[in-house]
Amino acid sequence: MNLKQIAAERAAEYVEDGMKVGLGTGSTAYYAICRIGERVRDGLNIQAVATSEASDKLAREWGIPIVPFDQIGRLDLTIDGADEVDPEFNLIKGGGGALLREKIVAANSDKLIIVADGSKAVQKLGQFPLPVEVVPFASEWTFQALEELGCQPQWRMDGQERYQTDNGNLIADCHMKVIDHAAELNVQLNMLPGVVDNGLFVGMANTVILAKEDGTIDELHRS
């Protein structure tokens, strides 16, 4: 069992009967969905929404009941991964391309549980490129605005074409190395016309579950 799977399966145990659950996206969330699916097959009764088409498909394959957003209301918890986590529980997310849907679902959850291997814990965010979701219209201007902000953006590519999110948008990955003021940068980015949202999740995570190389797990809770 790899580190991501260890952390994800621990997080899946937070899901209780009768809960409304948000299902994240990416390699770590994959294991959480599979474990939740096993529990559903054993009789766990939940309702769920997914943050990407891939997670929606996986959940349905496991028999997890997926409910339309207009019928589910506020969620009890969401389980998702992260690309980086700092000591203040600020995150960089979006390596899997689903940052907008992930942020919408997280914002409508009473609790956000982040699962990751220990390498994702950092003292300062920024070594992992920060994804920024951009609308295709006049995207060159938005890209230029990101450059002027000092973000050192690069378009995410899918072969020879620019990568497209499930929403039909583009992603500019910003190579900033160090982000000193995550909350401030989050606002600055989202004020740029053409930016839909960015991968900074500030003050959203409640619990972080980290699986370490020795197989032990750290469960950290924001007070």
PDB file of C-alpha atoms in Angstrom:
ATOM      1  CA  MET A   1       0.000   0.000   0.000  1.00  0.00           C
ATOM      2  CA  ASN A   2       1.510   3.346  -1.000  1.00  0.00           C
ATOM      3  CA  LEU A   3       1.558   6.497   1.117  1.00  0.00           C
ATOM      4  CA  LYS A   4      -1.291   8.183  -0.741  1.00  0.00           C
ATOM      5  CA  GLN A   5      -3.465   5.136  -0.280  1.00  0.00           C
ATOM      6  CA  ILE A   6      -2.679   4.955   3.450  1.00  0.00           C
ATOM      7  CA  ALA A   7      -3.680   8.599   3.983  1.00  0.00           C
ATOM      8  CA  ALA A   8      -6.743   8.379   1.751  1.00  0.00           C
ATOM      9  CA  GLU A   9      -8.130   5.290   3.425  1.00  0.00           C
ATOM     10  CA  ARG A  10      -7.723   6.899   6.852  1.00  0.00           C
ATOM     11  CA  ALA A  11      -9.670   9.927   5.621  1.00  0.00           C
ATOM     12  CA  ALA A  12     -12.442   7.693   4.274  1.00  0.00           C
ATOM     13  CA  GLU A  13     -13.129   6.546   7.822  1.00  0.00           C
ATOM     14  CA  TYR A  14     -14.395  10.057   8.637  1.00  0.00           C
ATOM     15  CA  VAL A  15     -17.419   9.397   6.420  1.00  0.00           C
ATOM     16  CA  GLU A  16     -20.429   8.418   8.516  1.00  0.00           C
ATOM     17  CA  ASP A  17     -23.811   6.991   7.667  1.00  0.00           C
ATOM     18  CA  GLY A  18     -26.241   9.590   6.339  1.00  0.00           C
ATOM     19  CA  MET A  19     -23.565  12.120   5.374  1.00  0.00           C
ATOM     20  CA  LYS A  20     -23.434  14.253   2.243  1.00  0.00           C
ATOM     21  CA  VAL A  21     -19.904  14.003   0.884  1.00  0.00           C
ATOM     22  CA  GLY A  22     -17.761  15.824  -1.662  1.00  0.00           C
ATOM     23  CA  LEU A  23     -15.375  13.619  -3.636  1.00  0.00           C
ATOM     24  CA  GLY A  24     -12.111  15.194  -4.703  1.00  0.00           C
ATOM     25  CA  THR A  25      -9.979  14.691  -7.792  1.00  0.00           C
ATOM     26  CA  GLY A  26      -6.516  13.284  -8.395  1.00  0.00           C
ATOM     27  CA  SER A  27      -4.398  10.297  -7.484  1.00  0.00           C
ATOM     28  CA  THR A  28      -4.933  10.575  -3.720  1.00  0.00           C
ATOM     29  CA  ALA A  29      -8.676  11.215  -3.962  1.00  0.00           C
ATOM     30  CA  TYR A  30      -8.879   8.141  -6.195  1.00  0.00           C
ATOM     31  CA  TYR A  31      -7.992   5.898  -3.251  1.00  0.00           C
ATOM     32  CA  ALA A  32     -10.447   7.681  -0.960  1.00  0.00           C
ATOM     33  CA  ILE A  33     -13.269   7.164  -3.470  1.00  0.00           C
ATOM     34  CA  CYS A  34     -12.407   3.483  -3.799  1.00  0.00           C
ATOM     35  CA  ARG A  35     -12.436   2.997  -0.018  1.00  0.00           C
ATOM     36  CA  ILE A  36     -15.722   4.891   0.326  1.00  0.00           C
ATOM     37  CA  GLY A  37     -17.101   2.731  -2.479  1.00  0.00           C
ATOM     38  CA  GLU A  38     -16.121  -0.405  -0.572  1.00  0.00           C
ATOM     39  CA  ARG A  39     -17.925   0.917   2.490  1.00  0.00           C
ATOM     40  CA  VAL A  40     -21.015   1.747   0.403  1.00  0.00           C
ATOM     41  CA  ARG A  41     -21.056  -1.818  -0.884  1.00  0.00           C
ATOM     42  CA  ASP A  42     -20.922  -2.929   2.770  1.00  0.00           C
ATOM     43  CA  GLY A  43     -24.022  -0.873   3.568  1.00  0.00           C
ATOM     44  CA  LEU A  44     -22.828   2.700   4.190  1.00  0.00           C
ATOM     45  CA  ASN A  45     -25.644   5.094   3.232  1.00  0.00           C
ATOM     46  CA  ILE A  46     -24.410   8.431   1.847  1.00  0.00           C
ATOM     47  CA  GLN A  47     -25.049  10.966  -0.904  1.00  0.00           C
ATOM     48  CA  ALA A  48     -22.185  12.477  -2.855  1.00  0.00           C
ATOM     49  CA  VAL A  49     -21.074  14.993  -5.451  1.00  0.00           C
ATOM     50  CA  ALA A  50     -17.837  14.838  -7.441  1.00  0.00           C
ATOM     51  CA  THR A  51     -15.356  17.553  -8.367  1.00  0.00           C
ATOM     52  CA  SER A  52     -14.540  16.215 -11.843  1.00  0.00           C
ATOM     53  CA  GLU A  53     -15.915  14.020 -14.556  1.00  0.00           C
ATOM     54  CA  ALA A  54     -13.256  11.406 -13.766  1.00  0.00           C
ATOM     55  CA  SER A  55     -14.221  11.244 -10.073  1.00  0.00           C
ATOM     56  CA  ASP A  56     -17.918  11.181 -10.975  1.00  0.00           C
ATOM     57  CA  LYS A  57     -17.309   8.187 -13.259  1.00  0.00           C
ATOM     58  CA  LEU A  58     -15.227   6.354 -10.648  1.00  0.00           C
ATOM     59  CA  ALA A  59     -17.801   6.944  -7.908  1.00  0.00           C
ATOM     60  CA  ARG A  60     -20.632   5.620 -10.071  1.00  0.00           C
ATOM     61  CA  GLU A  61     -18.571   2.526 -10.904  1.00  0.00           C
ATOM     62  CA  TRP A  62     -18.322   1.822  -7.173  1.00  0.00           C
ATOM     63  CA  GLY A  63     -22.040   2.390  -6.666  1.00  0.00           C
ATOM     64  CA  ILE A  64     -21.670   5.617  -4.683  1.00  0.00           C
ATOM     65  CA  PRO A  65     -24.947   7.579  -5.059  1.00  0.00           C
ATOM     66  CA  ILE A  66     -24.197  10.804  -6.982  1.00  0.00           C
ATOM     67  CA  VAL A  67     -26.817  13.479  -6.409  1.00  0.00           C
ATOM     68  CA  PRO A  68     -27.419  16.617  -8.543  1.00  0.00           C
ATOM     69  CA  PHE A  69     -26.011  19.779  -6.962  1.00  0.00           C
ATOM     70  CA  ASP A  70     -29.419  21.429  -6.833  1.00  0.00           C
ATOM     71  CA  GLN A  71     -30.747  18.578  -4.703  1.00  0.00           C
ATOM     72  CA  ILE A  72     -27.978  17.916  -2.194  1.00  0.00           C
ATOM     73  CA  GLY A  73     -27.598  21.204  -0.302  1.00  0.00           C
ATOM     74  CA  ARG A  74     -24.591  21.850   1.923  1.00  0.00           C
ATOM     75  CA  LEU A  75     -22.089  19.025   2.376  1.00  0.00           C
ATOM     76  CA  ASP A  76     -20.957  17.514   5.666  1.00  0.00           C
ATOM     77  CA  LEU A  77     -17.418  17.000   4.443  1.00  0.00           C
ATOM     78  CA  THR A  78     -15.201  16.834   1.385  1.00  0.00           C
ATOM     79  CA  ILE A  79     -12.121  14.638   1.018  1.00  0.00           C
ATOM     80  CA  ASP A  80      -9.483  15.812  -1.434  1.00  0.00           C
ATOM     81  CA  GLY A  81      -5.749  15.851  -2.061  1.00  0.00           C
ATOM     82  CA  ALA A  82      -3.306  18.750  -2.297  1.00  0.00           C
ATOM     83  CA  ASP A  83      -0.110  19.536  -4.116  1.00  0.00           C
ATOM     84  CA  GLU A  84       1.319  21.511  -1.171  1.00  0.00           C
ATOM     85  CA  VAL A  85       0.252  22.211   2.419  1.00  0.00           C
ATOM     86  CA  ASP A  86       1.868  24.844   4.643  1.00  0.00           C
ATOM     87  CA  PRO A  87       1.833  25.001   8.487  1.00  0.00           C
ATOM     88  CA  GLU A  88      -1.198  27.372   8.390  1.00  0.00           C
ATOM     89  CA  PHE A  89      -3.166  24.800   6.360  1.00  0.00           C
ATOM     90  CA  ASN A  90      -3.004  26.938   3.222  1.00  0.00           C
ATOM     91  CA  LEU A  91      -2.916  24.775   0.113  1.00  0.00           C
ATOM     92  CA  ILE A  92      -1.897  24.692  -3.509  1.00  0.00           C
ATOM     93  CA  LYS A  93      -4.307  22.527  -5.486  1.00  0.00           C
ATOM     94  CA  GLY A  94      -5.056  22.027  -9.146  1.00  0.00           C
ATOM     95  CA  GLY A  95      -2.293  19.754 -10.347  1.00  0.00           C
ATOM     96  CA  GLY A  96      -5.050  17.498 -11.642  1.00  0.00           C
ATOM     97  CA  GLY A  97      -6.785  20.386 -13.408  1.00  0.00           C
ATOM     98  CA  ALA A  98      -9.974  20.518 -11.294  1.00  0.00           C
ATOM     99  CA  LEU A  99      -9.187  23.470  -9.024  1.00  0.00           C
ATOM    100  CA  LEU A 100     -12.350  25.473  -9.768  1.00  0.00           C
ATOM    101  CA  ARG A 101     -14.767  22.625  -9.113  1.00  0.00           C
ATOM    102  CA  GLU A 102     -12.703  21.560  -6.091  1.00  0.00           C
ATOM    103  CA  LYS A 103     -12.877  25.057  -4.601  1.00  0.00           C
ATOM    104  CA  ILE A 104     -16.625  25.383  -5.213  1.00  0.00           C
ATOM    105  CA  VAL A 105     -17.275  22.054  -3.496  1.00  0.00           C
ATOM    106  CA  ALA A 106     -14.888  22.807  -0.623  1.00  0.00           C
ATOM    107  CA  ALA A 107     -16.543  26.180  -0.023  1.00  0.00           C
ATOM    108  CA  ASN A 108     -19.892  24.451   0.365  1.00  0.00           C
ATOM    109  CA  SER A 109     -18.626  21.854   2.855  1.00  0.00           C
ATOM    110  CA  ASP A 110     -18.710  22.028   6.631  1.00  0.00           C
ATOM    111  CA  LYS A 111     -15.350  20.267   6.729  1.00  0.00           C
ATOM    112  CA  LEU A 112     -12.506  19.888   4.223  1.00  0.00           C
ATOM    113  CA  ILE A 113     -10.189  16.935   4.845  1.00  0.00           C
ATOM    114  CA  ILE A 114      -6.934  16.998   2.898  1.00  0.00           C
ATOM    115  CA  VAL A 115      -5.004  13.781   2.353  1.00  0.00           C
ATOM    116  CA  ALA A 116      -1.443  13.589   1.061  1.00  0.00           C
ATOM    117  CA  ASP A 117       1.896  11.916   1.480  1.00  0.00           C
ATOM    118  CA  GLY A 118       4.342  13.663   3.770  1.00  0.00           C
ATOM    119  CA  SER A 119       6.333  15.199   0.914  1.00  0.00           C
ATOM    120  CA  LYS A 120       3.457  17.630   0.268  1.00  0.00           C
ATOM    121  CA  ALA A 121       4.007  19.381   3.632  1.00  0.00           C
ATOM    122  CA  VAL A 122       6.130  22.500   3.087  1.00  0.00           C
ATOM    123  CA  GLN A 123       7.154  25.493   5.157  1.00  0.00           C
ATOM    124  CA  LYS A 124       6.197  27.900   2.358  1.00  0.00           C
ATOM    125  CA  LEU A 125       3.990  27.379  -0.662  1.00  0.00           C
ATOM    126  CA  GLY A 126       5.218  27.946  -4.193  1.00  0.00           C
ATOM    127  CA  GLN A 127       7.707  25.288  -5.194  1.00  0.00           C
ATOM    128  CA  PHE A 128       4.830  23.468  -6.893  1.00  0.00           C
ATOM    129  CA  PRO A 129       3.595  25.644  -9.782  1.00  0.00           C
ATOM    130  CA  LEU A 130       0.394  27.484  -8.838  1.00  0.00           C
ATOM    131  CA  PRO A 131      -2.416  26.710 -11.318  1.00  0.00           C
ATOM    132  CA  VAL A 132      -4.584  29.607 -12.467  1.00  0.00           C
ATOM    133  CA  GLU A 133      -7.738  28.840 -14.461  1.00  0.00           C
ATOM    134  CA  VAL A 134      -8.255  31.281 -17.339  1.00  0.00           C
ATOM    135  CA  VAL A 135     -11.133  31.733 -19.799  1.00  0.00           C
ATOM    136  CA  PRO A 136     -10.082  31.202 -23.441  1.00  0.00           C
ATOM    137  CA  PHE A 137     -11.384  34.618 -24.593  1.00  0.00           C
ATOM    138  CA  ALA A 138      -8.440  37.039 -24.945  1.00  0.00           C
ATOM    139  CA  SER A 139      -6.361  34.621 -22.895  1.00  0.00           C
ATOM    140  CA  GLU A 140      -3.169  36.251 -24.159  1.00  0.00           C
ATOM    141  CA  TRP A 141      -4.108  39.418 -22.279  1.00  0.00           C
ATOM    142  CA  THR A 142      -4.773  37.472 -19.099  1.00  0.00           C
ATOM    143  CA  PHE A 143      -1.446  35.682 -19.530  1.00  0.00           C
ATOM    144  CA  GLN A 144       0.266  39.074 -19.900  1.00  0.00           C
ATOM    145  CA  ALA A 145      -1.415  40.312 -16.699  1.00  0.00           C
ATOM    146  CA  LEU A 146      -0.078  37.267 -14.857  1.00  0.00           C
ATOM    147  CA  GLU A 147       3.388  38.061 -16.175  1.00  0.00           C
ATOM    148  CA  GLU A 148       3.094  41.665 -14.990  1.00  0.00           C
ATOM    149  CA  LEU A 149       2.126  40.386 -11.527  1.00  0.00           C
ATOM    150  CA  GLY A 150       5.403  38.457 -11.455  1.00  0.00           C
ATOM    151  CA  CYS A 151       3.808  35.007 -11.628  1.00  0.00           C
ATOM    152  CA  GLN A 152       6.047  33.553 -14.379  1.00  0.00           C
ATOM    153  CA  PRO A 153       3.149  31.696 -16.041  1.00  0.00           C
ATOM    154  CA  GLN A 154       3.331  28.871 -18.553  1.00  0.00           C
ATOM    155  CA  TRP A 155       0.348  27.405 -20.349  1.00  0.00           C
ATOM    156  CA  ARG A 156      -0.370  23.841 -19.321  1.00  0.00           C
ATOM    157  CA  MET A 157      -0.210  21.660 -22.399  1.00  0.00           C
ATOM    158  CA  ASP A 158      -1.939  18.456 -23.474  1.00  0.00           C
ATOM    159  CA  GLY A 159       0.322  17.215 -26.222  1.00  0.00           C
ATOM    160  CA  GLN A 160       0.541  20.002 -28.807  1.00  0.00           C
ATOM    161  CA  GLU A 161      -2.628  21.723 -27.602  1.00  0.00           C
ATOM    162  CA  ARG A 162      -3.295  23.858 -24.548  1.00  0.00           C
ATOM    163  CA  TYR A 163      -4.863  21.807 -21.765  1.00  0.00           C
ATOM    164  CA  GLN A 164      -8.599  22.323 -21.228  1.00  0.00           C
ATOM    165  CA  THR A 165     -10.378  21.846 -17.917  1.00  0.00           C
ATOM    166  CA  ASP A 166     -13.746  20.113 -17.539  1.00  0.00           C
ATOM    167  CA  ASN A 167     -15.165  23.646 -17.734  1.00  0.00           C
ATOM    168  CA  GLY A 168     -13.547  24.328 -21.107  1.00  0.00           C
ATOM    169  CA  ASN A 169     -11.030  26.768 -19.631  1.00  0.00           C
ATOM    170  CA  LEU A 170      -7.235  26.966 -19.806  1.00  0.00           C
ATOM    171  CA  ILE A 171      -4.665  26.649 -17.020  1.00  0.00           C
ATOM    172  CA  ALA A 172      -1.610  28.830 -16.607  1.00  0.00           C
ATOM    173  CA  ASP A 173       0.867  27.233 -14.196  1.00  0.00           C
ATOM    174  CA  CYS A 174       2.728  29.957 -12.310  1.00  0.00           C
ATOM    175  CA  HIS A 175       6.320  29.186 -11.322  1.00  0.00           C
ATOM    176  CA  MET A 176       6.774  31.453  -8.326  1.00  0.00           C
ATOM    177  CA  LYS A 177       9.112  29.322  -6.160  1.00  0.00           C
ATOM    178  CA  VAL A 178       7.976  31.025  -2.922  1.00  0.00           C
ATOM    179  CA  ILE A 179       4.598  32.515  -2.011  1.00  0.00           C
ATOM    180  CA  ASP A 180       5.008  34.736   1.055  1.00  0.00           C
ATOM    181  CA  HIS A 181       1.463  36.081   1.313  1.00  0.00           C
ATOM    182  CA  ALA A 182      -1.015  33.480   0.065  1.00  0.00           C
ATOM    183  CA  ALA A 183      -4.175  35.322   1.099  1.00  0.00           C
ATOM    184  CA  GLU A 184      -3.080  38.532  -0.607  1.00  0.00           C
ATOM    185  CA  LEU A 185      -2.014  36.768  -3.802  1.00  0.00           C
ATOM    186  CA  ASN A 186      -5.299  34.841  -3.900  1.00  0.00           C
ATOM    187  CA  VAL A 187      -7.217  38.135  -4.039  1.00  0.00           C
ATOM    188  CA  GLN A 188      -4.826  39.734  -6.546  1.00  0.00           C
ATOM    189  CA  LEU A 189      -5.151  36.823  -8.953  1.00  0.00           C
ATOM    190  CA  ASN A 190      -8.920  36.626  -8.745  1.00  0.00           C
ATOM    191  CA  MET A 191      -9.223  40.359  -9.420  1.00  0.00           C
ATOM    192  CA  LEU A 192      -7.615  39.941 -12.858  1.00  0.00           C
ATOM    193  CA  PRO A 193     -10.258  39.948 -15.623  1.00  0.00           C
ATOM    194  CA  GLY A 194     -10.092  36.611 -17.387  1.00  0.00           C
ATOM    195  CA  VAL A 195      -9.021  34.668 -14.306  1.00  0.00           C
ATOM    196  CA  VAL A 196     -11.776  32.307 -13.179  1.00  0.00           C
ATOM    197  CA  ASP A 197     -10.016  31.187  -9.993  1.00  0.00           C
ATOM    198  CA  ASN A 198      -6.647  29.946  -8.776  1.00  0.00           C
ATOM    199  CA  GLY A 199      -5.245  26.992  -6.865  1.00  0.00           C
ATOM    200  CA  LEU A 200      -4.635  28.778  -3.566  1.00  0.00           C
ATOM    201  CA  PHE A 201      -6.998  27.400  -0.916  1.00  0.00           C
ATOM    202  CA  VAL A 202      -6.642  29.815   2.003  1.00  0.00           C
ATOM    203  CA  GLY A 203      -8.277  29.019   5.335  1.00  0.00           C
ATOM    204  CA  MET A 204     -10.421  26.233   3.867  1.00  0.00           C
ATOM    205  CA  ALA A 205      -8.859  23.010   5.162  1.00  0.00           C
ATOM    206  CA  ASN A 206      -9.896  21.758   8.603  1.00  0.00           C
ATOM    207  CA  THR A 207      -7.955  18.497   8.806  1.00  0.00           C
ATOM    208  CA  VAL A 208      -4.772  17.377   7.060  1.00  0.00           C
ATOM    209  CA  ILE A 209      -3.836  13.686   7.010  1.00  0.00           C
ATOM    210  CA  LEU A 210      -0.227  13.038   6.027  1.00  0.00           C
ATOM    211  CA  ALA A 211       1.235   9.559   5.495  1.00  0.00           C
ATOM    212  CA  LYS A 212       4.962   9.485   6.235  1.00  0.00           C
ATOM    213  CA  GLU A 213       7.694   7.314   4.755  1.00  0.00           C
ATOM    214  CA  ASP A 214       7.791   5.054   7.818  1.00  0.00           C
ATOM    215  CA  GLY A 215       4.100   4.214   7.351  1.00  0.00           C
ATOM    216  CA  THR A 216       2.856   6.321  10.254  1.00  0.00           C
ATOM    217  CA  ILE A 217       0.163   8.954   9.846  1.00  0.00           C
ATOM    218  CA  ASP A 218       0.005  12.525  11.119  1.00  0.00           C
ATOM    219  CA  GLU A 219      -3.513  13.898  11.587  1.00  0.00           C
ATOM    220  CA  LEU A 220      -3.403  17.667  11.962  1.00  0.00           C
ATOM    221  CA  HIS A 221      -6.440  19.742  12.910  1.00  0.00           C
ATOM    222  CA  ARG A 222      -6.845  23.487  12.490  1.00  0.00           C
ATOM    223  CA  SER A 223      -8.078  25.106  15.686  1.00  0.00           C
TER     224      SER A 223
END
